Amino acid sequence: MLHPKEGLNLVNEANQVRDDNTQKFKNFEYNPVDISEALELITDNQNNFNNNSLTINNLKNHLESFFKNISGNYPSITKPYPIDYSIMGESGPFLYKLCKIIKPEIIVETGVAYGVSSSYILQALSENNKGKLISIDSIFRPWQSKEMIGSAIPKNLLERWELKIGTSEKLLDEIFKKFSLIDIFLHDSLHTYKNMSFEFKKAWPFINGGGFLLSDDVISNNAFSDFYKSIKKEPIIMIQEKNPLSYLGILKK
């Protein structure tokens, strides 16, 4: 049985999705780039881009093995999220390489699911021997549990990870009171116009100069395009999957 607060969160989510379905999507111009081009555009440090292939392949193998060994059907306690629910494709390697280059102290991520993106970030932080990842995720549905959030993350990488359960609307203020500046903000939670706009506007003032705001699923609505236009920043749109086509939005502070 759902707790009343969880029920309210589900209703709120459904209302946001319904509102998005009634809105007309405004096309915006963008020139998508691949991972190599994205890295070249955001940093002058282009050394060792190709020296991390073994680490990335090992992590990919771990994640593929995790997903092969998940039992049950979605949705269930043992498979609370669709297999394609987590960031895959080029975004994971991009997150890893970005963290290796800029060596962030604090990263905030909304949306975890099995923890694919978290794994790539934490692998880089472990190798950097510095930094912390703070992740926010919610438990709204009966088949979801805290135990399954981030369950794909290798156990040896958990030291630099902190998971907070709840909505970004309720938890981001708490996080930004504790950490007045962060280096990377990654949106991968509820992909609605209202929620994405809220997270972008809330996080941007707390991102260090030279830091990054990253967003999955930037062409599902106009939240990302409206936001970067409002702050007069030129985004980088990176191809993260070719089939089905999806993009990662990148804004450098």
PDB file of C-alpha atoms in Angstrom:
ATOM      1  CA  MET A   1       0.000   0.000   0.000  1.00  0.00           C
ATOM      2  CA  LEU A   2       1.278   3.461  -0.880  1.00  0.00           C
ATOM      3  CA  HIS A   3       2.022   6.023   1.785  1.00  0.00           C
ATOM      4  CA  PRO A   4      -0.198   9.135   1.315  1.00  0.00           C
ATOM      5  CA  LYS A   5       2.862  11.261   0.452  1.00  0.00           C
ATOM      6  CA  GLU A   6       3.929   8.747  -2.195  1.00  0.00           C
ATOM      7  CA  GLY A   7       0.427   8.859  -3.636  1.00  0.00           C
ATOM      8  CA  LEU A   8       0.600  12.646  -3.829  1.00  0.00           C
ATOM      9  CA  ASN A   9       3.953  12.438  -5.589  1.00  0.00           C
ATOM     10  CA  LEU A  10       2.498  10.037  -8.154  1.00  0.00           C
ATOM     11  CA  VAL A  11      -0.445  12.362  -8.772  1.00  0.00           C
ATOM     12  CA  ASN A  12       1.939  15.308  -9.168  1.00  0.00           C
ATOM     13  CA  GLU A  13       4.048  13.348 -11.652  1.00  0.00           C
ATOM     14  CA  ALA A  14       0.981  12.294 -13.652  1.00  0.00           C
ATOM     15  CA  ASN A  15      -0.269  15.888 -13.749  1.00  0.00           C
ATOM     16  CA  GLN A  16       3.071  17.129 -15.070  1.00  0.00           C
ATOM     17  CA  VAL A  17       3.122  14.477 -17.797  1.00  0.00           C
ATOM     18  CA  ARG A  18      -0.455  15.371 -18.747  1.00  0.00           C
ATOM     19  CA  ASP A  19       0.438  19.069 -18.905  1.00  0.00           C
ATOM     20  CA  ASP A  20       3.390  18.310 -21.187  1.00  0.00           C
ATOM     21  CA  ASN A  21       1.166  16.298 -23.500  1.00  0.00           C
ATOM     22  CA  THR A  22      -1.066  19.334 -23.993  1.00  0.00           C
ATOM     23  CA  GLN A  23       1.825  21.684 -24.800  1.00  0.00           C
ATOM     24  CA  LYS A  24       3.114  22.274 -28.306  1.00  0.00           C
ATOM     25  CA  PHE A  25       6.807  21.484 -28.696  1.00  0.00           C
ATOM     26  CA  LYS A  26       8.754  24.395 -30.185  1.00  0.00           C
ATOM     27  CA  ASN A  27      11.522  23.174 -32.456  1.00  0.00           C
ATOM     28  CA  PHE A  28      14.955  24.617 -31.719  1.00  0.00           C
ATOM     29  CA  GLU A  29      18.106  24.522 -33.796  1.00  0.00           C
ATOM     30  CA  TYR A  30      20.987  22.385 -32.625  1.00  0.00           C
ATOM     31  CA  ASN A  31      23.982  20.708 -34.212  1.00  0.00           C
ATOM     32  CA  PRO A  32      24.595  17.430 -32.390  1.00  0.00           C
ATOM     33  CA  VAL A  33      28.173  16.248 -31.904  1.00  0.00           C
ATOM     34  CA  ASP A  34      29.733  12.954 -30.910  1.00  0.00           C
ATOM     35  CA  ILE A  35      31.594  12.324 -27.651  1.00  0.00           C
ATOM     36  CA  SER A  36      35.037  13.258 -29.033  1.00  0.00           C
ATOM     37  CA  GLU A  37      33.780  16.554 -30.407  1.00  0.00           C
ATOM     38  CA  ALA A  38      31.960  17.321 -27.154  1.00  0.00           C
ATOM     39  CA  LEU A  39      35.110  16.775 -25.096  1.00  0.00           C
ATOM     40  CA  GLU A  40      37.163  18.920 -27.455  1.00  0.00           C
ATOM     41  CA  LEU A  41      34.619  21.739 -27.228  1.00  0.00           C
ATOM     42  CA  ILE A  42      34.478  21.871 -23.435  1.00  0.00           C
ATOM     43  CA  THR A  43      38.103  21.509 -22.446  1.00  0.00           C
ATOM     44  CA  ASP A  44      41.599  22.344 -23.648  1.00  0.00           C
ATOM     45  CA  ASN A  45      42.946  19.252 -21.923  1.00  0.00           C
ATOM     46  CA  GLN A  46      42.675  16.624 -24.636  1.00  0.00           C
ATOM     47  CA  ASN A  47      45.377  14.340 -23.269  1.00  0.00           C
ATOM     48  CA  ASN A  48      44.695  10.710 -22.448  1.00  0.00           C
ATOM     49  CA  PHE A  49      41.206  10.624 -23.976  1.00  0.00           C
ATOM     50  CA  ASN A  50      41.983   7.208 -25.384  1.00  0.00           C
ATOM     51  CA  ASN A  51      43.979   5.879 -22.442  1.00  0.00           C
ATOM     52  CA  ASN A  52      40.889   5.032 -20.419  1.00  0.00           C
ATOM     53  CA  SER A  53      39.395   2.476 -22.805  1.00  0.00           C
ATOM     54  CA  LEU A  54      40.285  -0.524 -20.624  1.00  0.00           C
ATOM     55  CA  THR A  55      38.645   0.994 -17.538  1.00  0.00           C
ATOM     56  CA  ILE A  56      35.535   1.943 -19.507  1.00  0.00           C
ATOM     57  CA  ASN A  57      35.310  -1.510 -21.097  1.00  0.00           C
ATOM     58  CA  ASN A  58      35.645  -3.208 -17.710  1.00  0.00           C
ATOM     59  CA  LEU A  59      32.857  -1.050 -16.314  1.00  0.00           C
ATOM     60  CA  LYS A  60      30.678  -1.731 -19.367  1.00  0.00           C
ATOM     61  CA  ASN A  61      31.235  -5.462 -18.885  1.00  0.00           C
ATOM     62  CA  HIS A  62      30.244  -5.195 -15.228  1.00  0.00           C
ATOM     63  CA  LEU A  63      27.039  -3.330 -16.093  1.00  0.00           C
ATOM     64  CA  GLU A  64      26.137  -5.707 -18.919  1.00  0.00           C
ATOM     65  CA  SER A  65      26.628  -8.654 -16.562  1.00  0.00           C
ATOM     66  CA  PHE A  66      24.441  -6.965 -13.937  1.00  0.00           C
ATOM     67  CA  PHE A  67      21.577  -6.483 -16.393  1.00  0.00           C
ATOM     68  CA  LYS A  68      21.864 -10.038 -17.747  1.00  0.00           C
ATOM     69  CA  ASN A  69      21.539 -11.410 -14.225  1.00  0.00           C
ATOM     70  CA  ILE A  70      18.477  -9.406 -13.193  1.00  0.00           C
ATOM     71  CA  SER A  71      15.588 -11.816 -12.706  1.00  0.00           C
ATOM     72  CA  GLY A  72      11.881 -11.225 -13.120  1.00  0.00           C
ATOM     73  CA  ASN A  73       9.920  -8.960 -15.387  1.00  0.00           C
ATOM     74  CA  TYR A  74       9.408  -5.216 -15.247  1.00  0.00           C
ATOM     75  CA  PRO A  75       7.772  -3.947 -13.105  1.00  0.00           C
ATOM     76  CA  SER A  76       8.707  -6.102 -10.124  1.00  0.00           C
ATOM     77  CA  ILE A  77      10.722  -5.894  -6.923  1.00  0.00           C
ATOM     78  CA  THR A  78      13.708  -7.490  -8.671  1.00  0.00           C
ATOM     79  CA  LYS A  79      13.306  -5.380 -11.832  1.00  0.00           C
ATOM     80  CA  PRO A  80      11.845  -2.036 -10.685  1.00  0.00           C
ATOM     81  CA  TYR A  81      13.019  -0.078 -13.741  1.00  0.00           C
ATOM     82  CA  PRO A  82      13.121  -0.893 -17.449  1.00  0.00           C
ATOM     83  CA  ILE A  83      16.556  -2.011 -18.578  1.00  0.00           C
ATOM     84  CA  ASP A  84      16.786   0.998 -20.906  1.00  0.00           C
ATOM     85  CA  TYR A  85      15.791   3.379 -18.082  1.00  0.00           C
ATOM     86  CA  SER A  86      19.385   4.196 -17.153  1.00  0.00           C
ATOM     87  CA  ILE A  87      21.791   6.353 -19.131  1.00  0.00           C
ATOM     88  CA  MET A  88      23.662   4.125 -21.565  1.00  0.00           C
ATOM     89  CA  GLY A  89      25.400   4.750 -24.879  1.00  0.00           C
ATOM     90  CA  GLU A  90      28.064   7.455 -24.888  1.00  0.00           C
ATOM     91  CA  SER A  91      26.882   9.411 -21.854  1.00  0.00           C
ATOM     92  CA  GLY A  92      28.542   7.097 -19.345  1.00  0.00           C
ATOM     93  CA  PRO A  93      31.999   7.298 -20.965  1.00  0.00           C
ATOM     94  CA  PHE A  94      31.502  11.063 -21.370  1.00  0.00           C
ATOM     95  CA  LEU A  95      30.731  11.479 -17.653  1.00  0.00           C
ATOM     96  CA  TYR A  96      33.763   9.392 -16.756  1.00  0.00           C
ATOM     97  CA  LYS A  97      36.119  11.359 -19.010  1.00  0.00           C
ATOM     98  CA  LEU A  98      34.707  14.722 -17.948  1.00  0.00           C
ATOM     99  CA  CYS A  99      35.277  13.855 -14.286  1.00  0.00           C
ATOM    100  CA  LYS A 100      38.798  12.655 -15.033  1.00  0.00           C
ATOM    101  CA  ILE A 101      39.568  15.963 -16.741  1.00  0.00           C
ATOM    102  CA  ILE A 102      38.060  18.521 -14.352  1.00  0.00           C
ATOM    103  CA  LYS A 103      38.461  16.462 -11.143  1.00  0.00           C
ATOM    104  CA  PRO A 104      35.267  17.701  -9.449  1.00  0.00           C
ATOM    105  CA  GLU A 105      34.824  18.013  -5.700  1.00  0.00           C
ATOM    106  CA  ILE A 106      31.013  17.843  -5.593  1.00  0.00           C
ATOM    107  CA  ILE A 107      28.589  16.395  -8.147  1.00  0.00           C
ATOM    108  CA  VAL A 108      24.811  16.399  -7.727  1.00  0.00           C
ATOM    109  CA  GLU A 109      22.715  13.948  -9.734  1.00  0.00           C
ATOM    110  CA  THR A 110      18.930  13.649  -9.848  1.00  0.00           C
ATOM    111  CA  GLY A 111      17.619  10.267 -10.902  1.00  0.00           C
ATOM    112  CA  VAL A 112      19.600   7.086 -10.260  1.00  0.00           C
ATOM    113  CA  ALA A 113      17.579   3.968 -11.137  1.00  0.00           C
ATOM    114  CA  TYR A 114      20.108   1.114 -11.295  1.00  0.00           C
ATOM    115  CA  GLY A 115      23.029   3.547 -11.160  1.00  0.00           C
ATOM    116  CA  VAL A 116      24.649   3.391 -14.592  1.00  0.00           C
ATOM    117  CA  SER A 117      25.609   7.065 -14.781  1.00  0.00           C
ATOM    118  CA  SER A 118      26.538   6.972 -11.089  1.00  0.00           C
ATOM    119  CA  SER A 119      28.939   4.095 -11.763  1.00  0.00           C
ATOM    120  CA  TYR A 120      30.866   6.000 -14.426  1.00  0.00           C
ATOM    121  CA  ILE A 121      31.093   9.099 -12.246  1.00  0.00           C
ATOM    122  CA  LEU A 122      32.180   7.142  -9.176  1.00  0.00           C
ATOM    123  CA  GLN A 123      34.811   5.232 -11.149  1.00  0.00           C
ATOM    124  CA  ALA A 124      36.414   8.533 -12.114  1.00  0.00           C
ATOM    125  CA  LEU A 125      36.185   9.920  -8.568  1.00  0.00           C
ATOM    126  CA  SER A 126      37.828   6.777  -7.221  1.00  0.00           C
ATOM    127  CA  GLU A 127      40.711   7.124  -9.664  1.00  0.00           C
ATOM    128  CA  ASN A 128      40.981  10.843  -8.897  1.00  0.00           C
ATOM    129  CA  ASN A 129      41.085   9.991  -5.180  1.00  0.00           C
ATOM    130  CA  LYS A 130      38.837  12.982  -4.541  1.00  0.00           C
ATOM    131  CA  GLY A 131      35.253  14.106  -4.949  1.00  0.00           C
ATOM    132  CA  LYS A 132      31.777  13.101  -3.847  1.00  0.00           C
ATOM    133  CA  LEU A 133      28.600  12.212  -5.748  1.00  0.00           C
ATOM    134  CA  ILE A 134      25.280  13.118  -4.145  1.00  0.00           C
ATOM    135  CA  SER A 135      22.355  11.409  -5.840  1.00  0.00           C
ATOM    136  CA  ILE A 136      18.629  12.018  -5.427  1.00  0.00           C
ATOM    137  CA  ASP A 137      15.986   9.447  -6.282  1.00  0.00           C
ATOM    138  CA  SER A 138      12.408   8.738  -5.255  1.00  0.00           C
ATOM    139  CA  ILE A 139      10.450   5.683  -4.206  1.00  0.00           C
ATOM    140  CA  PHE A 140       6.887   6.206  -5.417  1.00  0.00           C
ATOM    141  CA  ARG A 141       5.733   2.782  -6.516  1.00  0.00           C
ATOM    142  CA  PRO A 142       5.192  -0.476  -4.561  1.00  0.00           C
ATOM    143  CA  TRP A 143       7.849  -2.377  -6.547  1.00  0.00           C
ATOM    144  CA  GLN A 144      10.552   0.238  -5.960  1.00  0.00           C
ATOM    145  CA  SER A 145      12.941   0.025  -3.015  1.00  0.00           C
ATOM    146  CA  LYS A 146      16.022   1.757  -1.652  1.00  0.00           C
ATOM    147  CA  GLU A 147      17.963  -1.495  -2.060  1.00  0.00           C
ATOM    148  CA  MET A 148      17.542  -1.480  -5.843  1.00  0.00           C
ATOM    149  CA  ILE A 149      18.460   2.177  -6.334  1.00  0.00           C
ATOM    150  CA  GLY A 150      22.059   2.161  -7.492  1.00  0.00           C
ATOM    151  CA  SER A 151      22.220  -1.639  -7.289  1.00  0.00           C
ATOM    152  CA  ALA A 152      24.425  -1.807 -10.406  1.00  0.00           C
ATOM    153  CA  ILE A 153      27.177   0.316  -8.831  1.00  0.00           C
ATOM    154  CA  PRO A 154      30.303  -1.765  -8.102  1.00  0.00           C
ATOM    155  CA  LYS A 155      30.687  -2.205  -4.352  1.00  0.00           C
ATOM    156  CA  ASN A 156      34.235  -0.842  -4.345  1.00  0.00           C
ATOM    157  CA  LEU A 157      32.955   2.531  -5.628  1.00  0.00           C
ATOM    158  CA  LEU A 158      30.334   3.212  -2.943  1.00  0.00           C
ATOM    159  CA  GLU A 159      32.687   5.098  -0.615  1.00  0.00           C
ATOM    160  CA  ARG A 160      32.256   8.392  -2.467  1.00  0.00           C
ATOM    161  CA  TRP A 161      28.486   8.071  -2.970  1.00  0.00           C
ATOM    162  CA  GLU A 162      25.658   9.537  -0.925  1.00  0.00           C
ATOM    163  CA  LEU A 163      22.059   8.648  -1.792  1.00  0.00           C
ATOM    164  CA  LYS A 164      19.168  10.842  -0.693  1.00  0.00           C
ATOM    165  CA  ILE A 165      15.608   9.543  -1.018  1.00  0.00           C
ATOM    166  CA  GLY A 166      12.944  12.045  -2.014  1.00  0.00           C
ATOM    167  CA  THR A 167      12.153  14.564  -4.722  1.00  0.00           C
ATOM    168  CA  SER A 168      14.549  17.175  -6.048  1.00  0.00           C
ATOM    169  CA  GLU A 169      11.955  19.799  -5.169  1.00  0.00           C
ATOM    170  CA  LYS A 170      12.342  18.913  -1.496  1.00  0.00           C
ATOM    171  CA  LEU A 171      16.015  17.947  -1.338  1.00  0.00           C
ATOM    172  CA  LEU A 172      17.958  20.386  -3.522  1.00  0.00           C
ATOM    173  CA  ASP A 173      17.575  23.254  -1.053  1.00  0.00           C
ATOM    174  CA  GLU A 174      18.990  21.041   1.689  1.00  0.00           C
ATOM    175  CA  ILE A 175      21.941  20.018  -0.479  1.00  0.00           C
ATOM    176  CA  PHE A 176      22.750  23.560  -1.582  1.00  0.00           C
ATOM    177  CA  LYS A 177      22.665  24.796   2.004  1.00  0.00           C
ATOM    178  CA  LYS A 178      25.368  22.257   2.817  1.00  0.00           C
ATOM    179  CA  PHE A 179      27.368  22.700  -0.402  1.00  0.00           C
ATOM    180  CA  SER A 180      27.262  26.302  -1.551  1.00  0.00           C
ATOM    181  CA  LEU A 181      29.147  25.450  -4.753  1.00  0.00           C
ATOM    182  CA  ILE A 182      29.171  22.307  -6.870  1.00  0.00           C
ATOM    183  CA  ASP A 183      31.123  21.354  -9.978  1.00  0.00           C
ATOM    184  CA  ILE A 184      28.614  19.278 -11.961  1.00  0.00           C
ATOM    185  CA  PHE A 185      24.824  19.032 -11.893  1.00  0.00           C
ATOM    186  CA  LEU A 186      23.254  16.136 -13.805  1.00  0.00           C
ATOM    187  CA  HIS A 187      19.510  15.966 -14.443  1.00  0.00           C
ATOM    188  CA  ASP A 188      18.175  12.485 -15.141  1.00  0.00           C
ATOM    189  CA  SER A 189      15.001  12.388 -13.055  1.00  0.00           C
ATOM    190  CA  LEU A 190      11.434  13.187 -14.135  1.00  0.00           C
ATOM    191  CA  HIS A 191      11.663  14.510 -17.706  1.00  0.00           C
ATOM    192  CA  THR A 192       8.798  16.998 -17.605  1.00  0.00           C
ATOM    193  CA  TYR A 193       8.966  20.661 -18.483  1.00  0.00           C
ATOM    194  CA  LYS A 194       8.101  21.727 -14.942  1.00  0.00           C
ATOM    195  CA  ASN A 195      10.592  19.468 -13.194  1.00  0.00           C
ATOM    196  CA  MET A 196      13.458  20.053 -15.623  1.00  0.00           C
ATOM    197  CA  SER A 197      12.950  23.826 -15.525  1.00  0.00           C
ATOM    198  CA  PHE A 198      12.861  23.754 -11.735  1.00  0.00           C
ATOM    199  CA  GLU A 199      16.079  21.750 -11.457  1.00  0.00           C
ATOM    200  CA  PHE A 200      17.987  23.855 -13.997  1.00  0.00           C
ATOM    201  CA  LYS A 201      16.991  27.152 -12.362  1.00  0.00           C
ATOM    202  CA  LYS A 202      17.660  25.841  -8.858  1.00  0.00           C
ATOM    203  CA  ALA A 203      21.073  24.341  -9.628  1.00  0.00           C
ATOM    204  CA  TRP A 204      22.616  26.915 -11.967  1.00  0.00           C
ATOM    205  CA  PRO A 205      23.496  29.589  -9.342  1.00  0.00           C
ATOM    206  CA  PHE A 206      25.361  26.957  -7.300  1.00  0.00           C
ATOM    207  CA  ILE A 207      27.575  25.672 -10.113  1.00  0.00           C
ATOM    208  CA  ASN A 208      31.194  26.810  -9.977  1.00  0.00           C
ATOM    209  CA  GLY A 209      32.610  28.918 -12.775  1.00  0.00           C
ATOM    210  CA  GLY A 210      33.943  26.394 -15.263  1.00  0.00           C
ATOM    211  CA  GLY A 211      31.519  23.774 -13.945  1.00  0.00           C
ATOM    212  CA  PHE A 212      28.781  22.023 -15.889  1.00  0.00           C
ATOM    213  CA  LEU A 213      25.035  21.542 -16.030  1.00  0.00           C
ATOM    214  CA  LEU A 214      24.190  18.315 -17.843  1.00  0.00           C
ATOM    215  CA  SER A 215      20.780  17.002 -18.824  1.00  0.00           C
ATOM    216  CA  ASP A 216      19.504  13.775 -20.278  1.00  0.00           C
ATOM    217  CA  ASP A 217      16.563  13.758 -22.706  1.00  0.00           C
ATOM    218  CA  VAL A 218      16.831  17.407 -23.753  1.00  0.00           C
ATOM    219  CA  ILE A 219      14.510  17.154 -26.745  1.00  0.00           C
ATOM    220  CA  SER A 220      11.523  15.667 -24.897  1.00  0.00           C
ATOM    221  CA  ASN A 221      10.252  19.197 -24.209  1.00  0.00           C
ATOM    222  CA  ASN A 222      11.453  22.816 -24.334  1.00  0.00           C
ATOM    223  CA  ALA A 223      12.780  23.085 -20.782  1.00  0.00           C
ATOM    224  CA  PHE A 224      16.459  22.870 -21.751  1.00  0.00           C
ATOM    225  CA  SER A 225      16.200  25.167 -24.782  1.00  0.00           C
ATOM    226  CA  ASP A 226      14.169  27.744 -22.849  1.00  0.00           C
ATOM    227  CA  PHE A 227      16.703  27.632 -20.027  1.00  0.00           C
ATOM    228  CA  TYR A 228      19.880  28.101 -22.055  1.00  0.00           C
ATOM    229  CA  LYS A 229      18.258  30.942 -23.961  1.00  0.00           C
ATOM    230  CA  SER A 230      17.279  32.615 -20.675  1.00  0.00           C
ATOM    231  CA  ILE A 231      20.887  32.574 -19.422  1.00  0.00           C
ATOM    232  CA  LYS A 232      22.287  33.409 -22.868  1.00  0.00           C
ATOM    233  CA  LYS A 233      24.540  30.369 -23.054  1.00  0.00           C
ATOM    234  CA  GLU A 234      25.323  28.284 -26.105  1.00  0.00           C
ATOM    235  CA  PRO A 235      24.785  24.577 -25.397  1.00  0.00           C
ATOM    236  CA  ILE A 236      26.559  21.507 -26.652  1.00  0.00           C
ATOM    237  CA  ILE A 237      24.160  18.764 -27.702  1.00  0.00           C
ATOM    238  CA  MET A 238      25.868  15.373 -27.659  1.00  0.00           C
ATOM    239  CA  ILE A 239      24.530  12.224 -29.292  1.00  0.00           C
ATOM    240  CA  GLN A 240      24.222   9.629 -26.539  1.00  0.00           C
ATOM    241  CA  GLU A 241      22.247   6.981 -28.439  1.00  0.00           C
ATOM    242  CA  LYS A 242      21.686   6.572 -32.173  1.00  0.00           C
ATOM    243  CA  ASN A 243      18.888   4.021 -31.940  1.00  0.00           C
ATOM    244  CA  PRO A 244      16.621   5.303 -30.580  1.00  0.00           C
ATOM    245  CA  LEU A 245      18.092   8.772 -31.079  1.00  0.00           C
ATOM    246  CA  SER A 246      18.674  10.621 -27.809  1.00  0.00           C
ATOM    247  CA  TYR A 247      20.843  13.509 -26.689  1.00  0.00           C
ATOM    248  CA  LEU A 248      22.735  14.829 -23.680  1.00  0.00           C
ATOM    249  CA  GLY A 249      22.613  18.584 -23.149  1.00  0.00           C
ATOM    250  CA  ILE A 250      25.782  20.280 -21.872  1.00  0.00           C
ATOM    251  CA  LEU A 251      26.125  23.819 -20.507  1.00  0.00           C
ATOM    252  CA  LYS A 252      29.443  25.159 -19.218  1.00  0.00           C
ATOM    253  CA  LYS A 253      29.205  27.857 -16.527  1.00  0.00           C
TER     254      LYS A 253
END
